[in-house]
Amino acid sequence: MSLQLQPQVSLKPFNSFGVDVRAQLFAEAHNDADVREALAYATAHDMPLLVIGGGSNLLLTADIPALVLRMATRGIRVISDDGSRVVIEAEAGEPWHPFVQHTLAQGFSGLENLSLIPGTVGAAPMQNIGAYGVEIKDVFAGLTALDRQTGELRDFTLEECNFAYRDSLFKQQPGRWLILRVRFTLNRVAQLHLEYGPVRQRLTEQGIEHPTPTDVSRAICSIRSEKLPDPAVLGNAGSFFKNPLVSAAIVAQIKAQHPDVVAYAQPDGQMKLAAGWLIERAGWKGFREADAGVHKLQALVLVNYGTATGLQLFDLAQRIQKDIAERFNVDLEMEPNRY
Ligand code: FAD
Ligand code: NAP
């Protein structure tokens, strides 16, 4: 038995909000055998199993009466290379941003816009992580997951993952699929996405006319570092609410009173409202009650100034949801996974 089970472990270092709750049992998986051992233990002891990666998309509102398994599997390998396109595979426990940096150092482009997102490779498909106009579905080549119901391994194609805006089959079927490793198709000849937010402007300011993928990554890191709190300094889980997809009629209603409302047309005719704009306009930016607050620079990010509990953060989130529904007739959906 290689799995080290530890009782009553504080999860404070394992969630980016820095919320202090305890796991009944805690273990780290370093290989597939550890994963299977943890599953067998949980089944034999009739105990739930909660799989986590970097804990950067969690809201923990109580002690966890489960075996919490942190994915710490490592390994990156190129599995095919035709001279222009490569398929690269990474184990679930690989930290995401260093993996992105590794691909760029090899001369592979495709992940540069997803630089500086916290967390692990294995969690990235859960909500089809996205930033600056790129989502992992755009570079996804496949993944291998363990079916926790049958114990069998299954390979998933892009179509089978049901990826959508911050959503996937794995999120829709919670607790069923344990993602072991993920594959991405990357390019040796870069096809850059610069037309989103301030990316091109930042490069221009830096005097870079013909950027490389590494230039884009650096520009995005600098933009993100200015706006987003570093979880090591101020607890947070990134964007706390998804940007709501609404009808053009709802946007027109809001625009009648707020001509500067920020909304983007979607290919399916819906509009994506910037949730951060709604929250800021409602006056919540910089709000703080005890140690739970709304970030001063980015209203979409809830923060823990130190000792906030998950329930205090959850309560604040619910108050914001209620206020936004009353003011704008828009429902905000929470993005982090609540346990
Ligand atoms: P965790 O928080 O540990 O887990 C998230 C969910 O996935 C949980 O339900 C967990 O049970 C499940 N899970 C984890 N690993 C596995 C696995 N191997 N198999 C099955 N289920 C698993 N997100 C974006 O999309 N875009 C951004 O730009 C972005 N920016 C962020 C910035 C900051 C400062 C922070 C704190 C967060 C940000 N996020 C962003 C959210 C978060 O980083 C991502 O969702 C990330 O993919 C979560 O990875 P994780 O390993 O921390 O997952
Ligand atoms: P921003 O650039 O201030 O933009 C505000 C919102 O408008 C974003 O949420 C973005 O939606 C949308 N938007 C901006 N330009 C757009 C365009 N050209 N077309 C369509 N939609 C556009 O956002 P930000 O908060 O600084 O974040 C920058 C990027 O990082 C965003 O892509 C954001 O999703 C991502 N991010 C995500 C998290 C997270 O936890 N999920 C945390 C931090 C940053 P989208 O969010 O749909 O892109």
CSV table of C-alpha atoms in Angstrom, one decimal, residues 18-243:
chain,number,residue,atom,x,y,z
A,18,GLY,CA,-7.6,29.8,2.1
A,19,VAL,CA,-10.7,28.6,3.9
A,20,ASP,CA,-10.0,26.5,7.0
A,21,VAL,CA,-12.0,23.4,6.9
A,22,ARG,CA,-11.0,19.8,7.7
A,23,ALA,CA,-11.0,16.7,5.5
A,24,GLN,CA,-12.0,13.5,7.4
A,25,LEU,CA,-9.2,11.8,5.5
A,26,PHE,CA,-6.6,13.2,3.1
A,27,ALA,CA,-4.2,11.6,0.6
A,28,GLU,CA,-2.2,12.5,-2.5
A,29,ALA,CA,-2.2,10.4,-5.6
A,30,HIS,CA,1.2,10.1,-7.4
A,31,ASN,CA,0.2,7.5,-9.9
A,32,ASP,CA,-2.8,5.5,-11.2
A,33,ALA,CA,-2.4,2.8,-8.6
A,34,ASP,CA,-2.8,5.4,-5.9
A,35,VAL,CA,-6.0,6.6,-7.5
A,36,ARG,CA,-7.4,3.1,-7.7
A,37,GLU,CA,-6.3,2.4,-4.1
A,38,ALA,CA,-8.1,5.5,-2.9
A,39,LEU,CA,-11.3,4.6,-4.7
A,40,ALA,CA,-11.1,1.0,-3.3
A,41,TYR,CA,-10.6,2.4,0.2
A,42,ALA,CA,-13.5,4.8,-0.1
A,43,THR,CA,-15.8,2.1,-1.4
A,44,ALA,CA,-14.8,-0.4,1.2
A,45,HIS,CA,-15.4,2.2,4.0
A,46,ASP,CA,-18.6,3.5,2.4
A,47,MET,CA,-17.0,7.0,2.4
A,48,PRO,CA,-17.4,9.7,-0.3
A,49,LEU,CA,-14.3,10.5,-2.3
A,50,LEU,CA,-13.6,14.1,-3.3
A,51,VAL,CA,-10.9,14.6,-6.0
A,52,ILE,CA,-9.1,18.0,-6.0
A,53,GLY,CA,-6.3,19.5,-8.0
A,54,GLY,CA,-4.9,22.9,-7.0
A,55,GLY,CA,-8.1,23.9,-5.1
A,56,SER,CA,-8.4,27.1,-7.2
A,57,ASN,CA,-12.1,26.7,-8.1
A,58,LEU,CA,-13.5,25.5,-4.8
A,59,LEU,CA,-15.7,27.0,-2.2
A,60,LEU,CA,-15.5,24.9,0.9
A,61,THR,CA,-18.4,25.7,3.3
A,62,ALA,CA,-18.0,23.0,5.9
A,63,ASP,CA,-15.7,20.2,7.1
A,64,ILE,CA,-15.6,17.5,4.3
A,65,PRO,CA,-16.8,14.1,5.6
A,66,ALA,CA,-14.9,12.3,2.8
A,67,LEU,CA,-11.6,11.1,1.7
A,68,VAL,CA,-10.1,14.1,-0.1
A,69,LEU,CA,-7.7,12.9,-2.8
A,70,ARG,CA,-5.3,15.6,-4.2
A,71,MET,CA,-4.0,14.7,-7.7
A,72,ALA,CA,-0.2,15.0,-7.7
A,73,THR,CA,0.5,12.8,-10.7
A,74,ARG,CA,3.3,14.2,-12.9
A,75,GLY,CA,4.5,13.6,-16.4
A,76,ILE,CA,4.5,15.3,-19.8
A,77,ARG,CA,5.1,13.6,-23.1
A,78,VAL,CA,4.8,14.3,-26.9
A,79,ILE,CA,2.7,11.5,-28.3
A,80,SER,CA,2.7,12.5,-32.0
A,81,ASP,CA,4.5,15.1,-34.1
A,82,ASP,CA,4.0,15.5,-37.9
A,83,GLY,CA,6.5,18.4,-38.1
A,84,SER,CA,3.8,21.1,-37.9
A,85,ARG,CA,1.3,19.8,-35.3
A,86,VAL,CA,2.1,18.0,-32.1
A,87,VAL,CA,-0.1,16.1,-29.7
A,88,ILE,CA,1.1,16.5,-26.1
A,89,GLU,CA,-0.2,14.7,-23.1
A,90,ALA,CA,0.1,15.7,-19.4
A,91,GLU,CA,-0.8,13.9,-16.2
A,92,ALA,CA,-3.7,15.4,-14.2
A,93,GLY,CA,-1.6,16.6,-11.3
A,94,GLU,CA,0.7,18.7,-13.5
A,95,PRO,CA,0.3,22.4,-12.5
A,96,TRP,CA,-1.3,24.2,-15.3
A,97,HIS,CA,0.8,27.4,-15.8
A,98,PRO,CA,4.2,25.6,-15.7
A,99,PHE,CA,2.8,23.1,-18.2
A,100,VAL,CA,1.8,26.1,-20.5
A,101,GLN,CA,5.4,27.5,-20.1
A,102,HIS,CA,6.8,24.1,-20.9
A,103,THR,CA,4.9,23.9,-24.2
A,104,LEU,CA,6.0,27.4,-25.1
A,105,ALA,CA,9.7,26.6,-24.3
A,106,GLN,CA,9.4,23.6,-26.7
A,107,GLY,CA,8.2,26.0,-29.5
A,108,PHE,CA,4.6,24.8,-29.4
A,109,SER,CA,1.8,27.4,-29.5
A,110,GLY,CA,-1.9,27.2,-28.6
A,111,LEU,CA,-2.0,27.6,-24.9
A,112,GLU,CA,-0.4,31.1,-24.6
A,113,ASN,CA,-3.7,32.9,-23.9
A,114,LEU,CA,-4.3,30.5,-21.0
A,115,SER,CA,-1.2,31.6,-19.2
A,116,LEU,CA,-1.2,32.2,-15.4
A,117,ILE,CA,-4.5,30.3,-14.8
A,118,PRO,CA,-4.0,28.5,-11.4
A,119,GLY,CA,-4.8,24.8,-10.9
A,120,THR,CA,-3.9,21.5,-12.6
A,121,VAL,CA,-4.1,20.0,-16.0
A,122,GLY,CA,-6.7,17.4,-14.8
A,123,ALA,CA,-9.2,20.1,-13.7
A,124,ALA,CA,-8.8,22.2,-16.8
A,125,PRO,CA,-11.5,20.2,-18.8
A,126,MET,CA,-14.0,20.4,-15.9
A,127,GLN,CA,-15.1,23.9,-16.8
A,128,ASN,CA,-13.4,24.1,-20.2
A,129,ILE,CA,-11.0,26.8,-18.8
A,130,GLY,CA,-10.9,29.9,-20.9
A,131,ALA,CA,-9.3,33.4,-21.1
A,132,TYR,CA,-8.7,36.1,-23.6
A,133,GLY,CA,-10.7,34.4,-26.4
A,134,VAL,CA,-9.3,30.8,-26.1
A,135,GLU,CA,-10.8,27.8,-24.3
A,136,ILE,CA,-9.2,24.4,-23.9
A,137,LYS,CA,-11.8,23.0,-26.3
A,138,ASP,CA,-10.0,24.9,-29.1
A,139,VAL,CA,-6.8,22.9,-28.6
A,140,PHE,CA,-8.2,19.7,-27.0
A,141,ALA,CA,-7.1,16.4,-28.5
A,142,GLY,CA,-8.6,14.0,-25.9
A,143,LEU,CA,-8.4,12.8,-22.4
A,144,THR,CA,-8.4,9.6,-20.3
A,145,ALA,CA,-10.7,9.3,-17.3
A,146,LEU,CA,-11.5,6.6,-14.8
A,147,ASP,CA,-15.2,5.8,-14.6
A,148,ARG,CA,-15.8,5.8,-10.8
A,149,GLN,CA,-19.0,3.7,-11.3
A,150,THR,CA,-17.4,0.8,-13.2
A,151,GLY,CA,-13.6,1.2,-12.5
A,152,GLU,CA,-13.0,1.2,-16.3
A,153,LEU,CA,-10.7,3.6,-18.2
A,154,ARG,CA,-12.3,5.6,-21.0
A,155,ASP,CA,-10.9,7.9,-23.7
A,156,PHE,CA,-12.9,10.9,-24.6
A,157,THR,CA,-12.9,12.8,-27.9
A,158,LEU,CA,-13.7,16.5,-28.2
A,159,GLU,CA,-17.3,15.8,-29.2
A,160,GLU,CA,-17.9,13.5,-26.2
A,161,CYS,CA,-16.9,16.1,-23.7
A,162,ASN,CA,-19.9,18.5,-24.3
A,163,PHE,CA,-17.6,21.5,-23.8
A,164,ALA,CA,-19.5,24.8,-23.5
A,165,TYR,CA,-18.8,28.1,-21.8
A,166,ARG,CA,-17.3,27.1,-18.4
A,167,ASP,CA,-19.0,23.8,-18.7
A,168,SER,CA,-18.4,20.1,-19.7
A,169,LEU,CA,-19.8,16.6,-19.4
A,170,PHE,CA,-17.5,16.1,-16.4
A,171,LYS,CA,-19.1,19.1,-14.6
A,172,GLN,CA,-22.6,17.9,-15.6
A,173,GLN,CA,-21.9,14.4,-14.1
A,174,PRO,CA,-20.3,15.4,-10.8
A,175,GLY,CA,-18.3,12.6,-9.1
A,176,ARG,CA,-18.5,10.2,-12.0
A,177,TRP,CA,-15.3,10.8,-14.0
A,178,LEU,CA,-11.8,11.0,-12.5
A,179,ILE,CA,-9.6,12.7,-15.2
A,180,LEU,CA,-6.2,11.0,-15.3
A,181,ARG,CA,-4.4,12.7,-18.2
A,182,VAL,CA,-5.3,15.2,-20.9
A,183,ARG,CA,-4.0,15.7,-24.5
A,184,PHE,CA,-3.7,18.9,-26.5
A,185,THR,CA,-3.0,19.6,-30.2
A,186,LEU,CA,-0.5,22.4,-30.5
A,187,ASN,CA,1.2,24.1,-33.5
A,188,ARG,CA,4.8,24.7,-34.4
A,189,VAL,CA,3.6,27.6,-36.6
A,190,ALA,CA,1.7,30.0,-34.3
A,191,GLN,CA,-1.9,31.1,-35.0
A,192,LEU,CA,-2.2,33.9,-32.4
A,193,HIS,CA,-5.4,35.3,-30.9
A,194,LEU,CA,-4.7,38.9,-30.1
A,195,GLU,CA,-8.1,40.6,-30.6
A,196,TYR,CA,-9.5,40.1,-27.2
A,197,GLY,CA,-9.4,42.7,-24.4
A,198,PRO,CA,-6.2,44.6,-24.1
A,199,VAL,CA,-3.8,42.0,-25.5
A,200,ARG,CA,-2.8,43.7,-28.7
A,201,GLN,CA,-2.6,47.1,-27.0
A,202,ARG,CA,-0.3,45.8,-24.3
A,203,LEU,CA,2.0,44.3,-27.0
A,204,THR,CA,2.0,47.6,-28.9
A,205,GLU,CA,2.9,49.5,-25.7
A,206,GLN,CA,5.8,47.1,-25.3
A,207,GLY,CA,6.9,47.9,-28.9
A,208,ILE,CA,6.2,44.4,-30.1
A,209,GLU,CA,4.7,44.4,-33.6
A,210,HIS,CA,5.2,40.8,-34.6
A,211,PRO,CA,4.7,38.8,-31.3
A,212,THR,CA,5.8,35.3,-30.7
A,213,PRO,CA,3.6,33.0,-28.6
A,214,THR,CA,5.9,33.7,-25.6
A,215,ASP,CA,5.4,37.4,-26.1
A,216,VAL,CA,1.7,36.9,-25.9
A,217,SER,CA,2.0,34.8,-22.8
A,218,ARG,CA,4.2,37.5,-21.1
A,219,ALA,CA,1.7,40.2,-22.1
A,220,ILE,CA,-1.2,38.2,-20.7
A,221,CYS,CA,0.7,37.5,-17.5
A,222,SER,CA,1.4,41.2,-17.0
A,223,ILE,CA,-2.2,42.1,-17.6
A,224,ARG,CA,-3.5,39.4,-15.3
A,225,SER,CA,-1.0,40.3,-12.5
A,226,GLU,CA,-2.2,43.9,-12.5
A,227,LYS,CA,-5.9,43.1,-12.2
A,228,LEU,CA,-6.2,39.8,-10.3
A,229,PRO,CA,-5.3,39.2,-6.7
A,230,ASP,CA,-2.6,36.5,-6.1
A,231,PRO,CA,-4.2,33.8,-4.0
A,232,ALA,CA,-0.9,33.5,-2.1
A,233,VAL,CA,-1.5,37.0,-0.9
A,234,LEU,CA,-5.3,37.4,-0.9
A,235,GLY,CA,-7.5,34.4,-0.9
A,236,ASN,CA,-9.8,34.1,-4.0
A,237,ALA,CA,-11.1,31.7,-6.6
A,238,GLY,CA,-10.9,33.9,-9.6
A,239,SER,CA,-14.2,34.9,-11.2
A,240,PHE,CA,-16.9,34.0,-8.7
A,241,PHE,CA,-19.8,34.3,-11.2
A,242,LYS,CA,-20.1,33.2,-14.8
A,243,ASN,CA,-20.9,35.9,-17.3
